[in-house]
PDB file of C-alpha atoms in Angstrom:
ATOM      1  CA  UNK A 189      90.679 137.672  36.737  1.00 55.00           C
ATOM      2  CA  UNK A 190      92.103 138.533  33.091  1.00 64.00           C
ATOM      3  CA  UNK A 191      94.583 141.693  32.748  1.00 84.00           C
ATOM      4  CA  UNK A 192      92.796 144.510  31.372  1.00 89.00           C
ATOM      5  CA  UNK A 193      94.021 147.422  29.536  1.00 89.00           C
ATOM      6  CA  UNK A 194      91.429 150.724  30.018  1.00 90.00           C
ATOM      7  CA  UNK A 195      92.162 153.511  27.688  1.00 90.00           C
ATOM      8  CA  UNK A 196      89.658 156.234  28.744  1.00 89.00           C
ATOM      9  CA  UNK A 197      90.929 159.258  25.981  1.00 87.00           C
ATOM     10  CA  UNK A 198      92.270 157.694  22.820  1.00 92.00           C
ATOM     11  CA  UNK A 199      94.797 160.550  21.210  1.00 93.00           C
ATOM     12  CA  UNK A 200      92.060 162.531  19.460  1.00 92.00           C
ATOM     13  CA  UNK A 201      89.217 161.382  20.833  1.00 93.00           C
ATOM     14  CA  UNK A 202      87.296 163.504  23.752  1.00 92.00           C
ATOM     15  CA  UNK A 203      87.841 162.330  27.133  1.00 87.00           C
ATOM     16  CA  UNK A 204      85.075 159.750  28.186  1.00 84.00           C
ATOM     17  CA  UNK A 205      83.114 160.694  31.527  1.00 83.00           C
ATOM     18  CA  UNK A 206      81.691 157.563  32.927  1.00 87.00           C
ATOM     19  CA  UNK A 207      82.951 154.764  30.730  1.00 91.00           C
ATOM     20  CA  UNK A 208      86.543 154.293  28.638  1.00 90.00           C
ATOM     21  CA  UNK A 209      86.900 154.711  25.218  1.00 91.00           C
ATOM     22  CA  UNK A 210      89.044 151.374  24.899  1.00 92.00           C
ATOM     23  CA  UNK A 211      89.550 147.814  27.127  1.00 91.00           C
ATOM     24  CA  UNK A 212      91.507 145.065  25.870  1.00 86.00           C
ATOM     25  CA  UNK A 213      92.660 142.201  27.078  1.00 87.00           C
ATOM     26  CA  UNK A 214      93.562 138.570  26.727  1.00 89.00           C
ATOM     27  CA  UNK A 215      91.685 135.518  27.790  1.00 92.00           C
ATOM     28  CA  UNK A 216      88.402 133.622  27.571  1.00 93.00           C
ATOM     29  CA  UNK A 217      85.517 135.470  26.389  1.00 94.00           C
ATOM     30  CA  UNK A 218      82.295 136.148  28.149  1.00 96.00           C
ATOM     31  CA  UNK A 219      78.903 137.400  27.043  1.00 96.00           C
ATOM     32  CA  UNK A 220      76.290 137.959  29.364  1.00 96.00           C
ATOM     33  CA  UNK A 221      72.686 138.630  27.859  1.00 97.00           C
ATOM     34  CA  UNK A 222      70.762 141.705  29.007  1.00 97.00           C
ATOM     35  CA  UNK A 223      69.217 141.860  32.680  1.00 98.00           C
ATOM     36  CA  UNK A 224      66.295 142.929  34.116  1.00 98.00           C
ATOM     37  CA  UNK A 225      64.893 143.767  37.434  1.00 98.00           C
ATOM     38  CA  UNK A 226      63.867 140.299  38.301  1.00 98.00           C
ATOM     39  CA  UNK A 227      64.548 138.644  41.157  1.00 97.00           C
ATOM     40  CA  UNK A 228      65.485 135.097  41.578  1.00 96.00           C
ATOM     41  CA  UNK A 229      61.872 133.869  41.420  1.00 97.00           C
ATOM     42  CA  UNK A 230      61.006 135.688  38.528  1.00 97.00           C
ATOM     43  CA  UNK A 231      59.376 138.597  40.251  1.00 98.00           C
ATOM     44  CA  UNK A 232      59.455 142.393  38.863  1.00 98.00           C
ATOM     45  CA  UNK A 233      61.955 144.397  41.597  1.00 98.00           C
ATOM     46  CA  UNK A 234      61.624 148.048  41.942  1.00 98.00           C
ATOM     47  CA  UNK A 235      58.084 148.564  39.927  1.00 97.00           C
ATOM     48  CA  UNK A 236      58.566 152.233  38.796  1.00 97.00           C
ATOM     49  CA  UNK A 237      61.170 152.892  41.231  1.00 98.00           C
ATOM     50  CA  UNK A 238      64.674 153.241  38.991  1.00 98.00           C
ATOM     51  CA  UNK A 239      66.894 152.860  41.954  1.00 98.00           C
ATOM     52  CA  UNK A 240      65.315 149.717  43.070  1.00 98.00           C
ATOM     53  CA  UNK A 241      65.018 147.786  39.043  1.00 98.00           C
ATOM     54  CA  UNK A 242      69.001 149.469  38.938  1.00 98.00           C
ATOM     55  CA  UNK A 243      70.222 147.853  41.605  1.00 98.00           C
ATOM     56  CA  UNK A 244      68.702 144.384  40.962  1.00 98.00           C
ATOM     57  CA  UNK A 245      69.683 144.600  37.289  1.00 98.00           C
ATOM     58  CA  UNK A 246      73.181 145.367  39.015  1.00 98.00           C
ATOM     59  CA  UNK A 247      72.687 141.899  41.450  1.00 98.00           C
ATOM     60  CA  UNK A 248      71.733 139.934  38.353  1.00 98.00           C
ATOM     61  CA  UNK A 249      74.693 140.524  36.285  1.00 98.00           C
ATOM     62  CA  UNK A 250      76.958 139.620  39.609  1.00 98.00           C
ATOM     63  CA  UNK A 251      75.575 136.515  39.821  1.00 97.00           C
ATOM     64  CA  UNK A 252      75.658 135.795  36.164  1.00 97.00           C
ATOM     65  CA  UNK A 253      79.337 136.947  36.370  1.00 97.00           C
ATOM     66  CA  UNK A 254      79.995 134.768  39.288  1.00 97.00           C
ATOM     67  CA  UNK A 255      78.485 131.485  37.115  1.00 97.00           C
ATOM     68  CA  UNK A 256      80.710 132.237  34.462  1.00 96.00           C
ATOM     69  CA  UNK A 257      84.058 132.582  36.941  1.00 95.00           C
ATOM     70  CA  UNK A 258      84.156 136.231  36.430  1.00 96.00           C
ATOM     71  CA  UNK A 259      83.472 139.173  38.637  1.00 96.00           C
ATOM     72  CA  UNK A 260      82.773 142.865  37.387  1.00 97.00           C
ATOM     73  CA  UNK A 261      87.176 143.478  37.392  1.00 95.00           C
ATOM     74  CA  UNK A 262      86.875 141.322  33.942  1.00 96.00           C
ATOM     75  CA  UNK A 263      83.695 143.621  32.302  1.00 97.00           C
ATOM     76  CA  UNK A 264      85.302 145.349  29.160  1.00 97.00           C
ATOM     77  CA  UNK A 265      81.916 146.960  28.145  1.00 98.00           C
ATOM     78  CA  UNK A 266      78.209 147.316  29.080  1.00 98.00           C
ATOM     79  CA  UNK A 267      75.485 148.259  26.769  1.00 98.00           C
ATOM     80  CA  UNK A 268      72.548 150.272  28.653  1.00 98.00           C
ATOM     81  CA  UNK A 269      69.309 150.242  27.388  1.00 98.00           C
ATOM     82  CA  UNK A 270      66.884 152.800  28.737  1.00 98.00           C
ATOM     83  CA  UNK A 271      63.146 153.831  28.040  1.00 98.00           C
ATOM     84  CA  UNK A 272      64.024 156.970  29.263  1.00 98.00           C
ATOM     85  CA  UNK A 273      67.390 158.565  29.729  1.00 98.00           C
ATOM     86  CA  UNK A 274      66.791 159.738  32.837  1.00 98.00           C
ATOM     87  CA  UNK A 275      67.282 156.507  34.430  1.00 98.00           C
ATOM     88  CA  UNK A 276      70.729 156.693  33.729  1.00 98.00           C
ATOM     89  CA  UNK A 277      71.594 158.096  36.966  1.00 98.00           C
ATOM     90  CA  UNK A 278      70.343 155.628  38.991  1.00 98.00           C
ATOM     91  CA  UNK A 279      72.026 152.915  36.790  1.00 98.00           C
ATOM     92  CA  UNK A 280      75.574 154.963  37.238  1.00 97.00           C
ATOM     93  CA  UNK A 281      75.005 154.759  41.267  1.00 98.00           C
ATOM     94  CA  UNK A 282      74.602 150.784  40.798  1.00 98.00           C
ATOM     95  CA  UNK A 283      77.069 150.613  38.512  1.00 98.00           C
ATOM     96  CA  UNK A 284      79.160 152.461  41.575  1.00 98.00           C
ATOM     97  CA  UNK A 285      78.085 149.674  43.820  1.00 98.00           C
ATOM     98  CA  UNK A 286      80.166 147.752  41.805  1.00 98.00           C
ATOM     99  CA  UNK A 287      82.670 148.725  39.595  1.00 97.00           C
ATOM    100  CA  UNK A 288      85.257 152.037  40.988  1.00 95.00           C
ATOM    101  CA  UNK A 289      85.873 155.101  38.656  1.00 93.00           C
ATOM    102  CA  UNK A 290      89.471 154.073  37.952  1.00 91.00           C
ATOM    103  CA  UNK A 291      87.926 150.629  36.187  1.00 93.00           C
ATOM    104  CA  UNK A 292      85.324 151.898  34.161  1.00 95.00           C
ATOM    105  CA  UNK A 293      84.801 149.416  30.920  1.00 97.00           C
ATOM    106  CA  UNK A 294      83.710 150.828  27.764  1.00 97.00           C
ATOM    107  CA  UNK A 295      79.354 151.433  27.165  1.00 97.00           C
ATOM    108  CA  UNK A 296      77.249 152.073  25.503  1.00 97.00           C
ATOM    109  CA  UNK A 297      72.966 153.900  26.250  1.00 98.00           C
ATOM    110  CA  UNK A 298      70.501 153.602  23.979  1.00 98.00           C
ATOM    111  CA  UNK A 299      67.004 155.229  24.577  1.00 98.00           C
ATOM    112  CA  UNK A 300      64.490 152.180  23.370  1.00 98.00           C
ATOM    113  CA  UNK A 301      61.159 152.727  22.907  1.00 98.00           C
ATOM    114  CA  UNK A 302      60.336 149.829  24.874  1.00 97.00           C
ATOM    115  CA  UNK A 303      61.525 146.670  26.721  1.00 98.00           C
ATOM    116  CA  UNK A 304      60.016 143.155  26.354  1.00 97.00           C
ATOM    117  CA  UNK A 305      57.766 143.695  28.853  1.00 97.00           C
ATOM    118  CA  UNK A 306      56.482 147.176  29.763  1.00 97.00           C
ATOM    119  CA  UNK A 307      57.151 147.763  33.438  1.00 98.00           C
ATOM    120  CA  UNK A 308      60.990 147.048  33.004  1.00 98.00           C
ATOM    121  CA  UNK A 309      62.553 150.442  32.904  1.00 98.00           C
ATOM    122  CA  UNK A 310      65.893 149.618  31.756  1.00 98.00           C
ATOM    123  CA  UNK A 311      67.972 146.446  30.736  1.00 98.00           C
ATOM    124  CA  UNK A 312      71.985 145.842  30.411  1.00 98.00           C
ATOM    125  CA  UNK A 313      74.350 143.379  28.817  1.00 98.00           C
ATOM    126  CA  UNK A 314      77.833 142.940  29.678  1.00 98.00           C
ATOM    127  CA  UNK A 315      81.080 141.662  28.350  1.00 97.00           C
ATOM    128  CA  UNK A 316      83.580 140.328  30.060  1.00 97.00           C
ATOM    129  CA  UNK A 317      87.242 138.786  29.036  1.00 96.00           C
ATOM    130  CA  UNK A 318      88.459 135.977  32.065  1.00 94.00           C
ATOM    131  CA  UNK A 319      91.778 135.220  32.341  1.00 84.00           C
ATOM    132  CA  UNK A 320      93.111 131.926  30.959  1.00 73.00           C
TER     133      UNK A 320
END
């Protein structure tokens, strides 16, 4: 596990609800491409059901964390990307599941107009910095 620095309210800068402004850190670098609610046979999780894709888009980046000697502790920032915002909720429970208030990395939602394949309701990236 690297030794992150949050920074959730820059001087000047509004206080961030649900995410920090700023996380640094030294150490190998780790990119994880976006995930969607598939499970491990390539099967849609959750079809229509936020929660449901939420949580499995949660399980997939543990597990790609996990291959890459990380764990969520080492996420500096997630990028959210929603074909409606009001999936965010349900992606802020998962994201619960996993990751407590006082390490929130920085992020990042973006409203799409659509995902690679149209029953996905959401997809999310992640970076991570592992200790060396």
């Amino acid at each position: 596990m690297s030794e992150l620095t949050r920074i959730p309210a820059p001087a000047g800068v509004a206080p961030a609800a649900q995410y920090s402004h700023v996380v640094l850190g030294r150490g190998r670098f780790v990119a994880l491409s976006g995930q969607v609610a598939l499970d491990e046979d390539g099967k849609l999780v959750g079809e229509g059901d936020a929660a449901a894709q939420a949580r499995q888009v949660f399980e997939n980046l543990r597990r790609c964390l996990t291959a890459a000697g990380a764990t969520f502790d080492d996420v500096v920032k997630l990028t959210y990307f929603v074909t409606d915002m009001a999936h965010m909720p349900a992606l802020r429970a998962a994201r619960a599941e996993h990751i407590p208030d006082d390490r929130l990395p920085a992020a990042s939602a973006v409203q799409v107009a659509a995902l690679v394949r149209p029953e996905f309701l959401m997809e999310v990236e992640a970076f991570a910095v592992v200790g060396e």
